[in-house]
PDB file of C-alpha atoms in Angstrom:
ATOM      1  CA  UNK Q  20     -96.411  -4.222 -79.559  1.00 46.00           C
ATOM      2  CA  UNK Q  21     -94.268  -6.790 -79.733  1.00 49.00           C
ATOM      3  CA  UNK Q  22     -92.420  -8.613 -76.556  1.00 51.00           C
ATOM      4  CA  UNK Q  23     -88.584  -8.434 -76.542  1.00 52.00           C
ATOM      5  CA  UNK Q  24     -86.113 -11.681 -78.524  1.00 59.00           C
ATOM      6  CA  UNK Q  25     -84.456 -13.613 -76.410  1.00 56.00           C
ATOM      7  CA  UNK Q  26     -81.446 -11.584 -77.086  1.00 53.00           C
ATOM      8  CA  UNK Q  27     -82.558  -8.962 -75.027  1.00 52.00           C
ATOM      9  CA  UNK Q  28     -82.340 -10.382 -72.858  1.00 55.00           C
ATOM     10  CA  UNK Q  29     -79.522 -12.091 -72.709  1.00 58.00           C
ATOM     11  CA  UNK Q  30     -77.759  -9.215 -73.736  1.00 56.00           C
ATOM     12  CA  UNK Q  31     -79.686  -7.157 -70.426  1.00 57.00           C
ATOM     13  CA  UNK Q  32     -78.431  -9.945 -68.665  1.00 59.00           C
ATOM     14  CA  UNK Q  33     -74.825 -10.480 -69.423  1.00 58.00           C
ATOM     15  CA  UNK Q  34     -74.814  -6.849 -68.189  1.00 62.00           C
ATOM     16  CA  UNK Q  35     -76.111  -7.506 -65.226  1.00 60.00           C
ATOM     17  CA  UNK Q  36     -73.429  -9.918 -64.799  1.00 57.00           C
ATOM     18  CA  UNK Q  37     -70.655  -8.135 -66.091  1.00 52.00           C
ATOM     19  CA  UNK Q  38     -72.068  -5.283 -63.012  1.00 55.00           C
ATOM     20  CA  UNK Q  39     -72.173  -7.422 -59.982  1.00 63.00           C
ATOM     21  CA  UNK Q  40     -68.759  -8.601 -61.029  1.00 58.00           C
ATOM     22  CA  UNK Q  41     -67.200  -5.215 -61.332  1.00 56.00           C
ATOM     23  CA  UNK Q  42     -68.802  -3.407 -58.349  1.00 52.00           C
ATOM     24  CA  UNK Q  43     -67.402  -6.661 -55.808  1.00 54.00           C
ATOM     25  CA  UNK Q  44     -64.477  -6.313 -57.456  1.00 52.00           C
ATOM     26  CA  UNK Q  45     -64.568  -2.750 -56.066  1.00 51.00           C
ATOM     27  CA  UNK Q  46     -65.691  -3.973 -53.001  1.00 51.00           C
ATOM     28  CA  UNK Q  47     -63.146  -6.057 -52.751  1.00 51.00           C
ATOM     29  CA  UNK Q  48     -60.616  -3.937 -53.464  1.00 46.00           C
ATOM     30  CA  UNK Q  49     -61.338  -1.695 -50.532  1.00 49.00           C
ATOM     31  CA  UNK Q  50     -61.730  -4.259 -48.300  1.00 49.00           C
ATOM     32  CA  UNK Q  51     -58.711  -5.854 -48.145  1.00 44.00           C
ATOM     33  CA  UNK Q  52     -57.152  -2.381 -48.019  1.00 47.00           C
ATOM     34  CA  UNK Q  53     -58.854  -1.359 -45.448  1.00 47.00           C
ATOM     35  CA  UNK Q  54     -57.930  -5.210 -43.652  1.00 47.00           C
ATOM     36  CA  UNK Q  55     -54.073  -4.374 -44.468  1.00 45.00           C
ATOM     37  CA  UNK Q  56     -53.959  -0.842 -43.355  1.00 48.00           C
ATOM     38  CA  UNK Q  57     -56.403  -1.631 -39.794  1.00 47.00           C
ATOM     39  CA  UNK Q  58     -53.921  -4.997 -39.446  1.00 46.00           C
ATOM     40  CA  UNK Q  59     -50.456  -3.100 -39.960  1.00 46.00           C
ATOM     41  CA  UNK Q  60     -48.909  -2.261 -36.942  1.00 45.00           C
ATOM     42  CA  UNK Q  61     -48.849   1.283 -35.942  1.00 48.00           C
ATOM     43  CA  UNK Q  62     -44.898   3.150 -36.135  1.00 47.00           C
ATOM     44  CA  UNK Q  63     -43.410   2.194 -32.005  1.00 50.00           C
ATOM     45  CA  UNK Q  64     -42.422   5.311 -30.588  1.00 50.00           C
ATOM     46  CA  UNK Q  65     -38.436   4.501 -29.663  1.00 56.00           C
ATOM     47  CA  UNK Q  66     -37.556   6.221 -27.026  1.00 52.00           C
ATOM     48  CA  UNK Q  67     -34.582   9.553 -26.816  1.00 56.00           C
ATOM     49  CA  UNK Q  68     -32.091   9.022 -25.154  1.00 56.00           C
ATOM     50  CA  UNK Q  69     -30.933  10.860 -21.928  1.00 53.00           C
ATOM     51  CA  UNK Q  70     -29.823  14.411 -22.552  1.00 54.00           C
ATOM     52  CA  UNK Q  71     -25.541  13.812 -23.450  1.00 57.00           C
ATOM     53  CA  UNK Q  72     -23.947  14.170 -20.176  1.00 54.00           C
ATOM     54  CA  UNK Q  73     -27.037  13.032 -17.863  1.00 49.00           C
ATOM     55  CA  UNK Q  74     -25.801  11.229 -15.208  1.00 53.00           C
ATOM     56  CA  UNK Q  75     -27.326   7.415 -14.652  1.00 55.00           C
ATOM     57  CA  UNK Q  76     -30.196   7.175 -12.198  1.00 52.00           C
ATOM     58  CA  UNK Q  77     -29.083   6.374  -9.637  1.00 60.00           C
ATOM     59  CA  UNK Q  78     -29.631   6.074  -5.334  1.00 62.00           C
ATOM     60  CA  UNK Q  79     -28.245   9.253  -3.825  1.00 58.00           C
ATOM     61  CA  UNK Q  80     -24.402   8.735  -1.541  1.00 56.00           C
ATOM     62  CA  UNK Q  81     -24.997   8.392   2.556  1.00 55.00           C
ATOM     63  CA  UNK Q  82     -24.096  11.610   3.841  1.00 51.00           C
ATOM     64  CA  UNK Q  83     -20.020  12.385   4.426  1.00 54.00           C
ATOM     65  CA  UNK Q  84     -18.977  12.389   7.899  1.00 62.00           C
ATOM     66  CA  UNK Q  85     -16.559  15.001   9.146  1.00 74.00           C
ATOM     67  CA  UNK Q  86     -13.261  14.725  11.069  1.00 77.00           C
ATOM     68  CA  UNK Q  87     -14.559  14.303  15.491  1.00 89.00           C
ATOM     69  CA  UNK Q  88     -14.332  17.998  15.797  1.00 92.00           C
ATOM     70  CA  UNK Q  89     -10.746  19.324  17.955  1.00 94.00           C
ATOM     71  CA  UNK Q  90     -10.850  17.999  21.741  1.00 96.00           C
ATOM     72  CA  UNK Q  91      -9.308  17.436  25.511  1.00 97.00           C
ATOM     73  CA  UNK Q  92     -10.628  14.561  27.137  1.00 98.00           C
ATOM     74  CA  UNK Q  93     -10.112  12.958  30.324  1.00 98.00           C
ATOM     75  CA  UNK Q  94     -10.864  10.950  33.533  1.00 98.00           C
ATOM     76  CA  UNK Q  95      -9.859   7.966  35.691  1.00 98.00           C
ATOM     77  CA  UNK Q  96     -10.319   4.005  35.430  1.00 98.00           C
ATOM     78  CA  UNK Q  97     -12.989   2.167  36.430  1.00 98.00           C
ATOM     79  CA  UNK Q  98     -11.321   0.422  39.746  1.00 97.00           C
ATOM     80  CA  UNK Q  99      -9.723   4.729  39.827  1.00 97.00           C
ATOM     81  CA  UNK Q 100      -6.379   3.342  39.941  1.00 97.00           C
ATOM     82  CA  UNK Q 101      -4.903   5.224  36.862  1.00 98.00           C
ATOM     83  CA  UNK Q 102      -5.893   8.677  34.725  1.00 98.00           C
ATOM     84  CA  UNK Q 103      -6.148   8.961  31.530  1.00 98.00           C
ATOM     85  CA  UNK Q 104      -6.043  12.117  28.680  1.00 98.00           C
ATOM     86  CA  UNK Q 105      -6.765  11.731  25.476  1.00 98.00           C
ATOM     87  CA  UNK Q 106      -6.174  15.427  23.407  1.00 98.00           C
ATOM     88  CA  UNK Q 107      -7.802  14.998  19.941  1.00 97.00           C
ATOM     89  CA  UNK Q 108      -6.367  17.118  17.068  1.00 96.00           C
ATOM     90  CA  UNK Q 109      -7.611  16.399  13.289  1.00 95.00           C
ATOM     91  CA  UNK Q 110      -8.498  13.627  13.377  1.00 95.00           C
ATOM     92  CA  UNK Q 111      -5.340  12.846  14.950  1.00 97.00           C
ATOM     93  CA  UNK Q 112      -4.366  11.324  19.153  1.00 98.00           C
ATOM     94  CA  UNK Q 113      -2.526  11.469  21.864  1.00 98.00           C
ATOM     95  CA  UNK Q 114      -2.938   9.863  25.021  1.00 98.00           C
ATOM     96  CA  UNK Q 115      -1.672   8.946  28.182  1.00 98.00           C
ATOM     97  CA  UNK Q 116      -2.357   6.031  31.339  1.00 98.00           C
ATOM     98  CA  UNK Q 117      -1.332   6.766  34.821  1.00 97.00           C
ATOM     99  CA  UNK Q 118      -0.944   6.094  37.741  1.00 97.00           C
ATOM    100  CA  UNK Q 119       0.886   7.888  39.378  1.00 97.00           C
ATOM    101  CA  UNK Q 120       3.476   5.826  40.409  1.00 95.00           C
ATOM    102  CA  UNK Q 121       5.118   4.000  38.198  1.00 94.00           C
ATOM    103  CA  UNK Q 122       3.070   2.747  35.424  1.00 97.00           C
ATOM    104  CA  UNK Q 123       2.858   4.711  32.820  1.00 97.00           C
ATOM    105  CA  UNK Q 124       2.762   5.036  28.622  1.00 98.00           C
ATOM    106  CA  UNK Q 125       2.002   7.608  25.918  1.00 98.00           C
ATOM    107  CA  UNK Q 126       0.028   6.097  23.137  1.00 98.00           C
ATOM    108  CA  UNK Q 127      -1.224   8.191  19.659  1.00 98.00           C
ATOM    109  CA  UNK Q 128      -3.024   7.238  16.139  1.00 98.00           C
ATOM    110  CA  UNK Q 129      -6.378   8.180  14.137  1.00 97.00           C
ATOM    111  CA  UNK Q 130     -10.030   8.377  14.671  1.00 97.00           C
ATOM    112  CA  UNK Q 131     -12.272   7.870  12.384  1.00 96.00           C
ATOM    113  CA  UNK Q 132     -14.757  10.377  10.980  1.00 94.00           C
ATOM    114  CA  UNK Q 133     -17.400   7.959  14.134  1.00 95.00           C
ATOM    115  CA  UNK Q 134     -15.663   8.130  16.862  1.00 95.00           C
ATOM    116  CA  UNK Q 135     -13.297   4.894  17.006  1.00 97.00           C
ATOM    117  CA  UNK Q 136      -9.634   5.030  17.412  1.00 98.00           C
ATOM    118  CA  UNK Q 137      -7.410   2.502  18.356  1.00 98.00           C
ATOM    119  CA  UNK Q 138      -3.806   4.091  19.915  1.00 98.00           C
ATOM    120  CA  UNK Q 139      -0.404   2.020  20.861  1.00 98.00           C
ATOM    121  CA  UNK Q 140       2.170   2.640  22.415  1.00 98.00           C
ATOM    122  CA  UNK Q 141       5.668   1.371  23.968  1.00 96.00           C
ATOM    123  CA  UNK Q 142       5.813  -2.540  24.881  1.00 95.00           C
ATOM    124  CA  UNK Q 143       2.731  -3.507  22.448  1.00 96.00           C
ATOM    125  CA  UNK Q 144       0.796  -0.709  24.694  1.00 98.00           C
ATOM    126  CA  UNK Q 145      -2.448  -0.056  23.664  1.00 98.00           C
ATOM    127  CA  UNK Q 146      -6.175   1.586  23.774  1.00 98.00           C
ATOM    128  CA  UNK Q 147      -9.510   1.169  22.319  1.00 98.00           C
ATOM    129  CA  UNK Q 148     -11.894   4.007  22.466  1.00 98.00           C
ATOM    130  CA  UNK Q 149     -14.955   5.093  21.561  1.00 97.00           C
ATOM    131  CA  UNK Q 150     -16.518   8.663  21.725  1.00 96.00           C
ATOM    132  CA  UNK Q 151     -20.026   8.937  22.815  1.00 91.00           C
ATOM    133  CA  UNK Q 152     -21.921  11.911  21.573  1.00 88.00           C
ATOM    134  CA  UNK Q 153     -18.151  14.468  21.437  1.00 85.00           C
ATOM    135  CA  UNK Q 154     -19.355  14.894  25.315  1.00 93.00           C
ATOM    136  CA  UNK Q 155     -16.840  11.850  26.569  1.00 97.00           C
ATOM    137  CA  UNK Q 156     -14.569   9.287  25.894  1.00 98.00           C
ATOM    138  CA  UNK Q 157     -15.319   5.008  26.465  1.00 98.00           C
ATOM    139  CA  UNK Q 158     -13.101   2.764  26.119  1.00 98.00           C
ATOM    140  CA  UNK Q 159     -10.178   0.592  27.153  1.00 98.00           C
ATOM    141  CA  UNK Q 160      -6.592   0.350  27.753  1.00 98.00           C
ATOM    142  CA  UNK Q 161      -4.652  -2.913  28.172  1.00 98.00           C
ATOM    143  CA  UNK Q 162      -0.025  -2.302  29.962  1.00 97.00           C
ATOM    144  CA  UNK Q 163       1.473  -4.540  31.258  1.00 93.00           C
ATOM    145  CA  UNK Q 164      -1.093  -7.914  30.859  1.00 95.00           C
ATOM    146  CA  UNK Q 165      -3.327  -5.628  32.001  1.00 97.00           C
ATOM    147  CA  UNK Q 166      -6.917  -3.824  30.914  1.00 98.00           C
ATOM    148  CA  UNK Q 167      -7.798  -1.376  32.229  1.00 98.00           C
ATOM    149  CA  UNK Q 168     -11.752   0.136  31.134  1.00 98.00           C
ATOM    150  CA  UNK Q 169     -11.994   3.930  31.037  1.00 98.00           C
ATOM    151  CA  UNK Q 170     -14.291   7.201  31.012  1.00 98.00           C
ATOM    152  CA  UNK Q 171     -12.919   9.970  29.833  1.00 98.00           C
ATOM    153  CA  UNK Q 172     -15.486  13.703  30.091  1.00 97.00           C
ATOM    154  CA  UNK Q 173     -14.519  16.503  27.936  1.00 96.00           C
ATOM    155  CA  UNK Q 174     -12.450  18.974  29.787  1.00 95.00           C
ATOM    156  CA  UNK Q 175     -11.930  22.443  29.408  1.00 93.00           C
ATOM    157  CA  UNK Q 176      -9.075  24.679  30.450  1.00 91.00           C
ATOM    158  CA  UNK Q 177      -6.842  23.960  32.770  1.00 93.00           C
ATOM    159  CA  UNK Q 178      -7.862  20.429  32.830  1.00 95.00           C
ATOM    160  CA  UNK Q 179      -6.034  18.272  30.194  1.00 96.00           C
ATOM    161  CA  UNK Q 180      -2.754  16.879  29.525  1.00 97.00           C
ATOM    162  CA  UNK Q 181       0.586  18.474  30.327  1.00 97.00           C
ATOM    163  CA  UNK Q 182       3.862  17.685  29.535  1.00 97.00           C
ATOM    164  CA  UNK Q 183       7.514  18.443  29.824  1.00 96.00           C
ATOM    165  CA  UNK Q 184      10.986  17.583  29.386  1.00 94.00           C
ATOM    166  CA  UNK Q 185      14.562  18.746  30.963  1.00 94.00           C
ATOM    167  CA  UNK Q 186      17.719  18.151  31.000  1.00 92.00           C
ATOM    168  CA  UNK Q 187      18.299  19.030  34.909  1.00 88.00           C
ATOM    169  CA  UNK Q 188      21.903  18.160  36.583  1.00 87.00           C
ATOM    170  CA  UNK Q 189      22.485  15.919  33.806  1.00 89.00           C
ATOM    171  CA  UNK Q 190      19.242  14.361  34.636  1.00 91.00           C
ATOM    172  CA  UNK Q 191      17.160  13.533  32.193  1.00 95.00           C
ATOM    173  CA  UNK Q 192      13.780  14.682  33.029  1.00 95.00           C
ATOM    174  CA  UNK Q 193       9.443  13.768  31.484  1.00 96.00           C
ATOM    175  CA  UNK Q 194       7.460  14.496  32.970  1.00 96.00           C
ATOM    176  CA  UNK Q 195       3.482  14.189  32.368  1.00 97.00           C
ATOM    177  CA  UNK Q 196       0.448  15.047  34.293  1.00 98.00           C
ATOM    178  CA  UNK Q 197      -3.840  14.339  34.175  1.00 98.00           C
ATOM    179  CA  UNK Q 198      -5.178  17.369  34.604  1.00 97.00           C
ATOM    180  CA  UNK Q 199      -8.580  16.453  35.826  1.00 96.00           C
ATOM    181  CA  UNK Q 200     -11.679  17.856  36.447  1.00 90.00           C
ATOM    182  CA  UNK Q 201     -12.217  19.559  39.586  1.00 89.00           C
ATOM    183  CA  UNK Q 202      -8.594  20.092  39.103  1.00 92.00           C
ATOM    184  CA  UNK Q 203      -6.738  16.574  41.305  1.00 95.00           C
ATOM    185  CA  UNK Q 204      -3.759  15.559  39.717  1.00 97.00           C
ATOM    186  CA  UNK Q 205      -1.825  12.646  38.502  1.00 97.00           C
ATOM    187  CA  UNK Q 206       1.304  12.181  36.276  1.00 98.00           C
ATOM    188  CA  UNK Q 207       4.857  10.479  36.755  1.00 98.00           C
ATOM    189  CA  UNK Q 208       8.269  12.207  36.080  1.00 97.00           C
ATOM    190  CA  UNK Q 209      11.334  10.165  34.470  1.00 95.00           C
ATOM    191  CA  UNK Q 210      14.223  11.064  35.457  1.00 94.00           C
ATOM    192  CA  UNK Q 211      16.727   8.824  33.758  1.00 94.00           C
ATOM    193  CA  UNK Q 212      14.380   5.898  32.530  1.00 91.00           C
ATOM    194  CA  UNK Q 213      13.170   5.625  36.436  1.00 94.00           C
ATOM    195  CA  UNK Q 214       9.637   6.759  37.078  1.00 95.00           C
ATOM    196  CA  UNK Q 215       8.183   8.600  40.132  1.00 96.00           C
ATOM    197  CA  UNK Q 216       5.294  10.838  41.338  1.00 96.00           C
ATOM    198  CA  UNK Q 217       5.277  14.474  39.264  1.00 96.00           C
ATOM    199  CA  UNK Q 218       5.477  16.635  41.279  1.00 96.00           C
ATOM    200  CA  UNK Q 219       2.420  19.440  41.653  1.00 95.00           C
ATOM    201  CA  UNK Q 220       2.222  21.729  38.588  1.00 96.00           C
ATOM    202  CA  UNK Q 221       0.428  25.052  38.306  1.00 95.00           C
ATOM    203  CA  UNK Q 222      -1.977  24.333  35.638  1.00 87.00           C
ATOM    204  CA  UNK Q 223      -1.995  28.239  35.115  1.00 90.00           C
ATOM    205  CA  UNK Q 224       1.107  29.373  33.363  1.00 93.00           C
ATOM    206  CA  UNK Q 225       2.653  25.154  33.675  1.00 92.00           C
ATOM    207  CA  UNK Q 226       5.567  25.747  35.924  1.00 95.00           C
ATOM    208  CA  UNK Q 227       7.268  23.212  38.091  1.00 94.00           C
ATOM    209  CA  UNK Q 228       9.921  23.000  40.373  1.00 92.00           C
ATOM    210  CA  UNK Q 229      12.149  20.038  39.487  1.00 90.00           C
ATOM    211  CA  UNK Q 230      15.371  20.264  41.792  1.00 85.00           C
ATOM    212  CA  UNK Q 231      15.772  23.553  42.473  1.00 87.00           C
ATOM    213  CA  UNK Q 232      14.953  24.447  39.013  1.00 90.00           C
ATOM    214  CA  UNK Q 233      11.579  25.941  37.389  1.00 93.00           C
ATOM    215  CA  UNK Q 234       9.808  24.091  34.605  1.00 93.00           C
ATOM    216  CA  UNK Q 235       7.571  25.059  32.134  1.00 95.00           C
ATOM    217  CA  UNK Q 236       4.383  22.577  31.191  1.00 96.00           C
ATOM    218  CA  UNK Q 237       2.945  22.206  27.724  1.00 95.00           C
ATOM    219  CA  UNK Q 238      -0.430  21.774  26.904  1.00 95.00           C
ATOM    220  CA  UNK Q 239       0.377  17.976  24.429  1.00 96.00           C
ATOM    221  CA  UNK Q 240      -1.447  18.052  21.442  1.00 95.00           C
ATOM    222  CA  UNK Q 241      -0.995  15.280  19.151  1.00 95.00           C
TER     223      UNK Q 241
END
């Protein structure tokens, strides 16, 4: 039996070479495709937009304070020379400072939500005070070049602030009274611009007799 000739050997070698080249080319294509897929970044997920009308994220607003409750306060200055009464209604205040002889002042203004107040009156009179837990007002009154520190506690009727105005025998009368807790009164009755100690009123009815005529003093509110 004869051995295959050189031509057959050469042909077999060529076929093997072609097969190897084809196999390498196919494998390279697959590897390149796989490498391309592995190296390509995946799609980045997009954040969903907030719902239409949704408010932006923020800290909750601080709780709002309400105006100080309606109440009346009455007390004395630290030097015990005078009395002070304050009436609060709807964020407004009216006050009366009186020494019971000749010095007095009516003051008014706003009360802030935190309980502080700055009330003003004639001739530069000024009251600065702070409401303490709704039970008292601590502050100062500036009047006639002097400063008076005071504390006015919450008053229950008949304690509080009263006023009466009238014309008696041609004289214009303007009276102010502070009824302190315990019943003691401090007041001034002004006759045609001349102040003097006021007569005692009946706190239950508000009546007072002036020059033989009966007047009625009413509770004062802003």
